[in-house]
XYZ file of C-alpha atoms in Angstrom:
474
model
C 26.414 -7.983 -2.338
C 22.808 -7.689 -3.484
C 19.953 -5.263 -3.224
C 17.602 -5.339 -0.302
C 14.674 -7.566 -1.253
C 11.353 -7.965 0.483
C 9.645 -11.037 -0.982
C 10.957 -13.346 1.808
C 9.694 -10.893 4.409
C 6.306 -10.756 2.706
C 5.987 -14.545 2.767
C 6.977 -14.758 6.427
C 4.434 -12.087 7.321
C 1.791 -13.913 5.337
C 2.346 -17.026 7.422
C 2.113 -15.382 10.831
C -0.644 -12.804 10.633
C -3.689 -15.033 10.546
C -5.149 -17.243 13.234
C -6.696 -19.240 10.372
C -3.196 -20.359 9.393
C -2.287 -21.597 12.863
C -2.700 -24.926 14.515
C -4.908 -25.007 17.643
C -1.923 -24.497 19.936
C -1.142 -21.219 18.114
C 2.000 -22.535 16.416
C 2.310 -21.419 12.815
C 1.673 -24.320 10.455
C 5.002 -24.879 8.666
C 3.252 -26.458 5.683
C 1.394 -23.269 4.731
C 2.812 -21.736 1.567
C 1.820 -18.836 -0.639
C -0.658 -20.858 -2.660
C -2.423 -22.181 0.421
C -2.586 -18.690 1.896
C -4.053 -17.144 -1.242
C -6.760 -19.828 -1.337
C -7.596 -19.611 2.357
C -10.679 -17.852 3.698
C -10.531 -14.050 3.456
C -6.826 -13.709 2.577
C -7.163 -9.971 1.904
C -8.558 -9.272 5.374
C -5.663 -11.245 6.817
C -3.159 -9.411 4.650
C -4.425 -5.949 5.536
C -4.357 -6.780 9.250
C -0.817 -8.086 8.970
C 0.368 -5.097 6.983
C -1.128 -2.701 9.543
C 0.660 -4.633 12.280
C 3.952 -4.206 10.421
C 3.203 -0.503 9.974
C 2.861 -0.108 13.742
C 6.118 -1.954 14.454
C 8.056 -0.016 11.810
C 6.655 3.326 12.966
C 7.808 2.475 16.483
C 11.359 1.870 15.238
C 11.353 5.129 13.300
C 10.141 7.054 16.348
C 12.846 5.538 18.546
C 15.669 6.341 16.143
C 14.443 9.741 14.922
C 13.898 11.011 18.456
C 17.532 10.244 19.293
C 18.654 11.899 16.061
C 16.820 15.082 17.003
C 17.233 17.613 19.799
C 14.188 16.107 21.533
C 15.894 13.247 23.359
C 19.342 12.102 24.432
C 20.042 8.387 24.746
C 21.273 8.354 28.345
C 21.661 4.585 28.532
C 23.508 1.787 26.767
C 20.683 0.437 24.623
C 19.625 1.782 21.227
C 21.907 3.837 18.976
C 24.838 5.651 20.551
C 25.852 7.486 17.378
C 22.625 9.068 16.122
C 22.944 11.541 19.018
C 26.308 12.832 17.696
C 24.864 12.864 14.918
C 26.887 10.250 13.051
C 24.965 8.607 10.233
C 27.063 6.095 8.317
C 25.811 4.132 5.355
C 27.281 1.029 7.007
C 25.221 1.533 10.192
C 22.860 -1.368 10.892
C 20.155 1.024 12.078
C 20.283 2.918 8.777
C 19.844 -0.385 6.965
C 17.008 -1.432 9.265
C 15.044 1.769 8.705
C 15.553 1.487 4.963
C 14.288 -2.103 5.073
C 11.176 -0.898 6.890
C 10.356 1.592 4.139
C 10.795 -0.997 1.396
C 8.891 -3.658 3.303
C 5.831 -1.456 3.798
C 5.800 -0.459 0.142
C 6.174 -4.019 -1.114
C 3.652 -5.475 1.311
C 1.114 -2.904 0.173
C 1.840 -3.652 -3.486
C 1.605 -7.406 -2.936
C -1.796 -6.976 -1.332
C -3.032 -4.622 -4.066
C -1.992 -6.991 -6.847
C -1.495 -10.639 -5.876
C -3.829 -10.899 -2.882
C -6.534 -8.740 -4.471
C -6.371 -10.879 -7.590
C -6.883 -14.045 -5.551
C -9.638 -12.805 -3.227
C -12.985 -11.840 -4.794
C -13.975 -10.431 -1.411
C -11.481 -7.582 -1.717
C -13.205 -4.263 -1.007
C -12.455 -0.599 -1.553
C -11.788 -0.379 2.182
C -9.022 -2.970 1.855
C -7.512 -1.109 -1.089
C -7.714 2.201 0.757
C -5.792 0.892 3.775
C -3.053 -0.606 1.612
C -2.727 2.498 -0.534
C -2.388 4.651 2.579
C 0.363 2.406 3.925
C 2.131 2.597 0.569
C 1.812 6.385 0.566
C 3.125 6.518 4.121
C 6.179 4.476 3.096
C 6.973 7.083 0.440
C 6.555 9.861 3.002
C 8.978 8.133 5.375
C 11.452 7.878 2.493
C 10.914 11.501 1.510
C 11.186 12.880 5.025
C 14.216 10.978 6.263
C 16.387 9.669 3.419
C 18.434 11.331 0.701
C 17.279 8.707 -1.792
C 15.721 5.239 -1.869
C 14.374 2.882 -4.538
C 10.701 3.328 -5.345
C 10.314 -0.290 -6.379
C 11.858 -3.624 -5.433
C 15.311 -3.868 -7.016
C 15.069 -0.387 -8.525
C 17.507 2.487 -8.667
C 17.554 4.964 -5.802
C 15.428 8.049 -6.379
C 15.865 11.333 -4.529
C 13.624 12.334 -1.654
C 11.581 14.748 -3.779
C 10.553 11.901 -6.082
C 9.496 9.916 -3.011
C 7.151 12.740 -2.005
C 5.764 12.977 -5.527
C 5.103 9.225 -5.471
C 3.335 9.675 -2.142
C 0.999 12.256 -3.641
C 0.290 10.040 -6.665
C -0.627 7.188 -4.318
C -2.812 9.455 -2.184
C -4.658 10.511 -5.346
C -5.551 6.841 -5.820
C -6.569 6.414 -2.186
C -8.766 9.479 -1.782
C -11.772 8.241 -3.840
C -11.780 5.073 -1.702
C -11.909 6.881 1.668
C -15.189 5.905 3.291
C -15.760 8.689 5.834
C -14.642 12.217 6.730
C -11.974 10.974 9.152
C -10.289 8.880 6.452
C -10.606 11.732 3.982
C -9.057 14.162 6.469
C -6.173 11.736 7.087
C -5.568 11.434 3.329
C -5.612 15.192 2.749
C -3.263 15.714 5.708
C -0.649 13.347 4.317
C -1.029 15.084 0.953
C -0.492 18.458 2.640
C 2.592 17.052 4.413
C 4.143 15.844 1.172
C 3.384 19.110 -0.635
C 4.734 21.069 2.342
C 8.058 19.270 2.237
C 8.278 19.926 -1.524
C 7.616 23.621 -0.959
C 4.359 23.506 -2.943
C 2.694 26.126 -0.820
C -0.698 26.456 -2.478
C -1.148 22.708 -2.862
C -0.299 22.195 0.807
C -2.676 24.980 1.861
C -5.533 23.603 -0.235
C -5.227 20.119 1.244
C -4.714 21.402 4.786
C -7.901 23.449 4.550
C -9.802 20.546 3.045
C -8.652 18.247 5.862
C -9.800 20.688 8.555
C -13.162 21.194 6.849
C -13.717 17.429 6.962
C -12.584 16.887 10.552
C -11.316 19.609 12.866
C -10.128 17.149 15.517
C -9.053 14.012 13.657
C -6.148 11.929 14.957
C -4.746 8.870 13.175
C -2.716 6.424 15.265
C -1.084 3.027 14.966
C -1.929 0.639 17.796
C -0.079 -2.099 19.645
C -1.149 -5.273 21.440
C 0.930 -6.696 24.277
C -1.174 -9.870 24.396
C -0.069 -10.778 20.882
C 3.461 -9.437 21.115
C 2.933 -6.302 19.033
C 4.957 -3.945 21.222
C 5.716 -0.247 21.047
C 9.510 -0.321 21.276
C 9.674 3.469 21.473
C 7.565 3.260 24.631
C 10.177 1.130 26.370
C 12.888 3.679 25.605
C 10.792 6.690 26.603
C 8.891 5.286 29.579
C 12.000 3.834 31.208
C 15.200 5.793 31.785
C 16.918 5.179 28.427
C 15.948 8.460 26.803
C 15.996 11.803 28.567
C 14.244 14.817 27.036
C 15.860 18.163 26.458
C 14.987 20.001 29.707
C 12.715 22.554 28.024
C 10.614 19.604 26.737
C 10.494 17.815 30.085
C 6.821 18.694 30.606
C 5.854 16.573 27.582
C 7.583 13.380 28.723
C 6.640 10.529 28.808
C 4.188 10.604 25.900
C 4.068 6.810 26.087
C 3.503 5.403 29.566
C 2.179 2.410 31.449
C -0.656 2.583 33.927
C -0.390 -1.197 34.250
C 2.137 -3.782 33.142
C 0.408 -4.550 29.835
C -0.263 -1.010 28.577
C 0.985 -0.280 25.072
C 0.317 3.302 24.016
C -0.518 4.090 20.382
C 1.644 6.376 18.249
C 0.083 9.269 16.359
C 1.062 9.420 12.689
C -1.227 12.264 11.556
C -3.507 14.765 13.278
C -5.424 17.960 12.611
C -2.751 20.099 14.312
C -0.425 19.654 11.348
C -2.821 21.444 9.031
C -2.972 24.534 11.256
C 0.832 24.583 11.381
C 1.064 24.402 7.596
C -1.492 27.197 7.201
C 0.344 29.408 9.694
C 3.705 28.886 8.004
C 2.174 29.517 4.573
C 0.672 32.779 5.832
C 4.074 33.917 7.093
C 5.646 33.071 3.744
C 3.059 35.406 2.201
C 3.879 38.110 4.794
C 0.437 37.794 6.374
C 1.363 37.995 10.049
C -2.186 38.607 11.232
C -3.475 35.572 9.377
C -0.648 33.445 10.776
C -1.558 34.528 14.308
C -5.184 33.546 13.670
C -4.103 30.070 12.587
C -1.860 29.736 15.643
C -4.725 30.786 17.900
C -6.955 28.103 16.371
C -4.103 25.620 16.772
C -3.646 26.484 20.440
C -7.370 26.039 21.027
C -7.173 22.559 19.461
C -4.117 21.559 21.506
C -5.819 22.654 24.719
C -8.802 20.463 23.836
C -6.677 17.332 23.573
C -6.760 14.785 26.408
C -4.322 14.708 29.300
C -3.483 11.553 31.214
C -3.529 12.320 34.918
C -1.928 10.621 37.910
C 0.980 8.942 36.104
C 3.514 7.468 38.513
C 6.884 8.315 36.941
C 8.793 8.332 40.232
C 11.336 5.702 39.148
C 12.493 7.959 36.320
C 14.917 9.923 38.475
C 16.304 11.756 35.436
C 19.632 10.006 35.986
C 19.611 6.487 37.475
C 23.218 5.770 36.571
C 23.048 7.160 33.037
C 25.654 9.199 31.200
C 24.604 12.570 32.615
C 22.128 13.999 35.100
C 19.024 15.853 33.961
C 17.136 18.368 36.123
C 14.243 16.917 38.092
C 13.147 19.940 40.110
C 10.297 22.200 38.937
C 11.824 25.240 40.623
C 14.497 25.297 37.899
C 13.916 27.863 35.163
C 14.904 27.016 31.593
C 16.109 29.159 28.711
C 16.245 27.920 25.108
C 19.697 29.489 24.723
C 21.873 31.979 26.590
C 20.168 34.745 24.575
C 16.637 33.676 25.550
C 14.508 34.515 28.563
C 14.213 32.101 31.458
C 10.878 30.295 31.612
C 9.131 28.488 34.440
C 6.846 25.471 34.268
C 8.883 23.433 31.791
C 10.238 20.893 34.273
C 7.774 18.576 35.970
C 8.066 17.345 39.548
C 8.039 13.562 39.295
C 9.778 12.906 42.611
C 7.881 10.876 45.254
C 5.100 11.297 46.163
C 4.208 13.359 43.086
C 2.075 12.005 40.278
C 2.242 13.770 36.940
C -0.149 14.784 34.145
C 0.939 14.428 30.520
C -0.782 15.455 27.261
C -0.548 12.397 25.030
C -1.900 13.654 21.699
C -0.479 17.171 21.660
C 0.955 19.605 24.150
C 2.692 22.957 24.006
C 4.252 25.547 26.287
C 3.055 28.337 23.994
C 0.410 30.640 25.429
C -2.106 32.958 23.843
C -0.172 35.969 25.102
C 2.932 34.705 23.287
C 0.927 34.507 20.058
C -0.686 37.905 20.592
C 2.720 39.460 21.208
C 4.200 38.380 17.859
C 5.205 41.466 15.897
C 7.507 40.294 13.120
C 8.009 37.465 10.650
C 11.063 35.820 12.223
C 9.741 35.665 15.786
C 6.467 34.222 14.470
C 8.285 31.624 12.362
C 10.386 30.622 15.358
C 7.203 30.153 17.369
C 5.748 27.978 14.587
C 8.785 25.712 14.748
C 8.657 25.607 18.532
C 5.046 24.474 18.284
C 5.948 21.929 15.597
C 8.626 20.542 17.901
C 6.345 20.361 20.941
C 3.231 19.115 19.145
C 5.087 16.403 17.209
C 7.275 15.536 20.222
C 8.017 11.793 20.495
C 6.425 11.156 17.096
C 9.690 10.958 15.164
C 9.120 14.078 13.083
C 11.828 16.506 14.220
C 14.840 15.467 12.023
C 12.907 16.420 8.887
C 12.430 19.941 10.251
C 16.160 20.077 11.037
C 16.967 19.106 7.440
C 18.782 15.882 8.366
C 18.612 12.977 5.899
C 19.924 9.434 6.218
C 22.211 7.947 3.543
C 21.527 5.067 1.212
C 22.641 1.924 3.042
C 25.656 -0.135 1.998
C 23.744 -3.104 0.559
C 21.606 -0.921 -1.685
C 24.456 1.391 -2.677
C 26.627 -1.495 -3.882
C 24.170 -2.208 -6.675
C 23.544 1.310 -7.891
C 24.893 2.551 -11.213
C 27.008 4.916 -9.123
C 27.849 3.035 -5.879
C 29.011 6.252 -4.191
C 25.798 8.200 -4.797
C 23.831 9.134 -1.665
C 26.137 7.198 0.693
C 26.855 10.246 2.833
C 24.167 11.552 5.147
C 22.865 15.066 4.591
C 23.540 16.974 7.800
C 23.250 20.743 7.300
C 26.277 22.746 8.380
C 24.164 24.617 10.930
C 23.359 21.393 12.834
C 25.815 21.204 15.771
C 28.065 18.167 16.034
C 29.558 16.343 19.038
C 26.221 15.938 20.845
C 25.551 19.676 20.557
C 21.863 19.151 19.753
C 21.340 17.792 23.276
C 23.757 20.025 25.177
C 22.739 22.179 28.153
C 24.266 23.612 31.306
C 22.789 23.558 34.799
C 23.455 26.190 37.441
C 22.394 24.513 40.668
C 22.910 27.635 42.748
C 20.769 29.865 40.543
C 18.499 26.923 39.679
C 18.653 27.597 35.968
C 19.100 25.445 32.887
C 20.560 26.924 29.701
C 20.153 25.014 26.447
C 23.245 25.489 24.299
C 21.467 25.807 20.941
C 17.969 27.135 20.334
C 17.467 25.070 17.202
C 14.172 26.737 16.337
C 16.011 30.038 16.010
C 18.773 28.289 14.089
C 16.149 26.970 11.668
C 14.763 30.477 11.157
C 18.237 31.976 10.712
C 18.850 29.428 7.935
C 15.391 29.627 6.391
C 16.810 30.451 2.972
C 18.895 27.281 2.845
C 17.721 24.295 0.795
C 17.435 22.113 3.886
C 14.734 23.717 6.028
C 11.608 25.928 5.976
C 10.174 24.713 2.645
C 7.950 27.735 1.984
C 10.652 30.411 2.252
């Protein structure tokens, strides 16, 4: 067996991303090779566009798989992974290998553009370099958030997740001077804050979160798709159709990706201003500043309420069952509790039955109210609310497994060529994460019209805040 390599993928991408390299009937010219590409018109512009396309496609795959792995969604159909829900994360799993390939491909495509393509194209600009550096940094963040260890270079030894985050910050340091406007600067500082947050570097994360908000209080960075050219949001298919069903207390946020017509492809958010408020609130709680944390949460709630809502979505074919593995509630009169020990709440289940049309927040949404924030009186209840808001605000963005402390193993192909072939081949699943589909489990009482979630994972996170797996600032 051999290590995962990315040069063939890079060359294939190079051949398909540019209309300049196609014959008039849009068939890729099979005679185009690397040399011809590098001496074509504007190869760097072509390369950046192609790399951004690959970023969108890879982000979509991560969202699909990470949402199943979390307590956000259950795969109620036959397509997509049927073991991530358990969760069962084997180093022989093809999906584990695929996600690892995506991380390496993004890193290597960025590096190829920054070195080979930049060296061949005198028209390379700081803007080109900035975009490639940000994609490289994002690849390290994906590695640091979701894997125990991965190589940091093609053919290299696997390095633990903390090194991945450090590499992300080093790359962001290179990108920041090249950012051309406040929105780009805010995006860069936000990713820096995210990496520092995961490493538990509280003051560094706070500094960058504040800087990001001072530059742009409402920024939102997304990857886009294009149905006309076959760049499709695969996560949208799973979420918009009846494959994935949300945990009932998150029903009001689904579907974040929808179709108003047959060609719609919704973008996926990869960074937004909300994250900085969440980091600041959690940092304040770690410093025992409850009042300050509540102020940050109030500002966060104000931002979330300002985000757009798509109205009049026809989701009537959803049905919340349609022959799947289990039925999900589809009646807004049902009240939902996050566990048997929690209060019942109304307004969490949306009526999508005919003739109802629904309204969905598609940047950020939350069930948290100002009165809930005002009523916080102790550290643990406030921290639980922070993690509830993290779950709701990052819903359907593939972020939740990192907050649960779950990490994927090194895949079989890569492991076989390590100095120690057994290192990192077992997934990291904290002992407090329920097995046997427990993350998605709930009970419905049709007579009382109540839904009880089996595990309130936000409280579980707080109860295990001192573990090495979750709550980085504690």
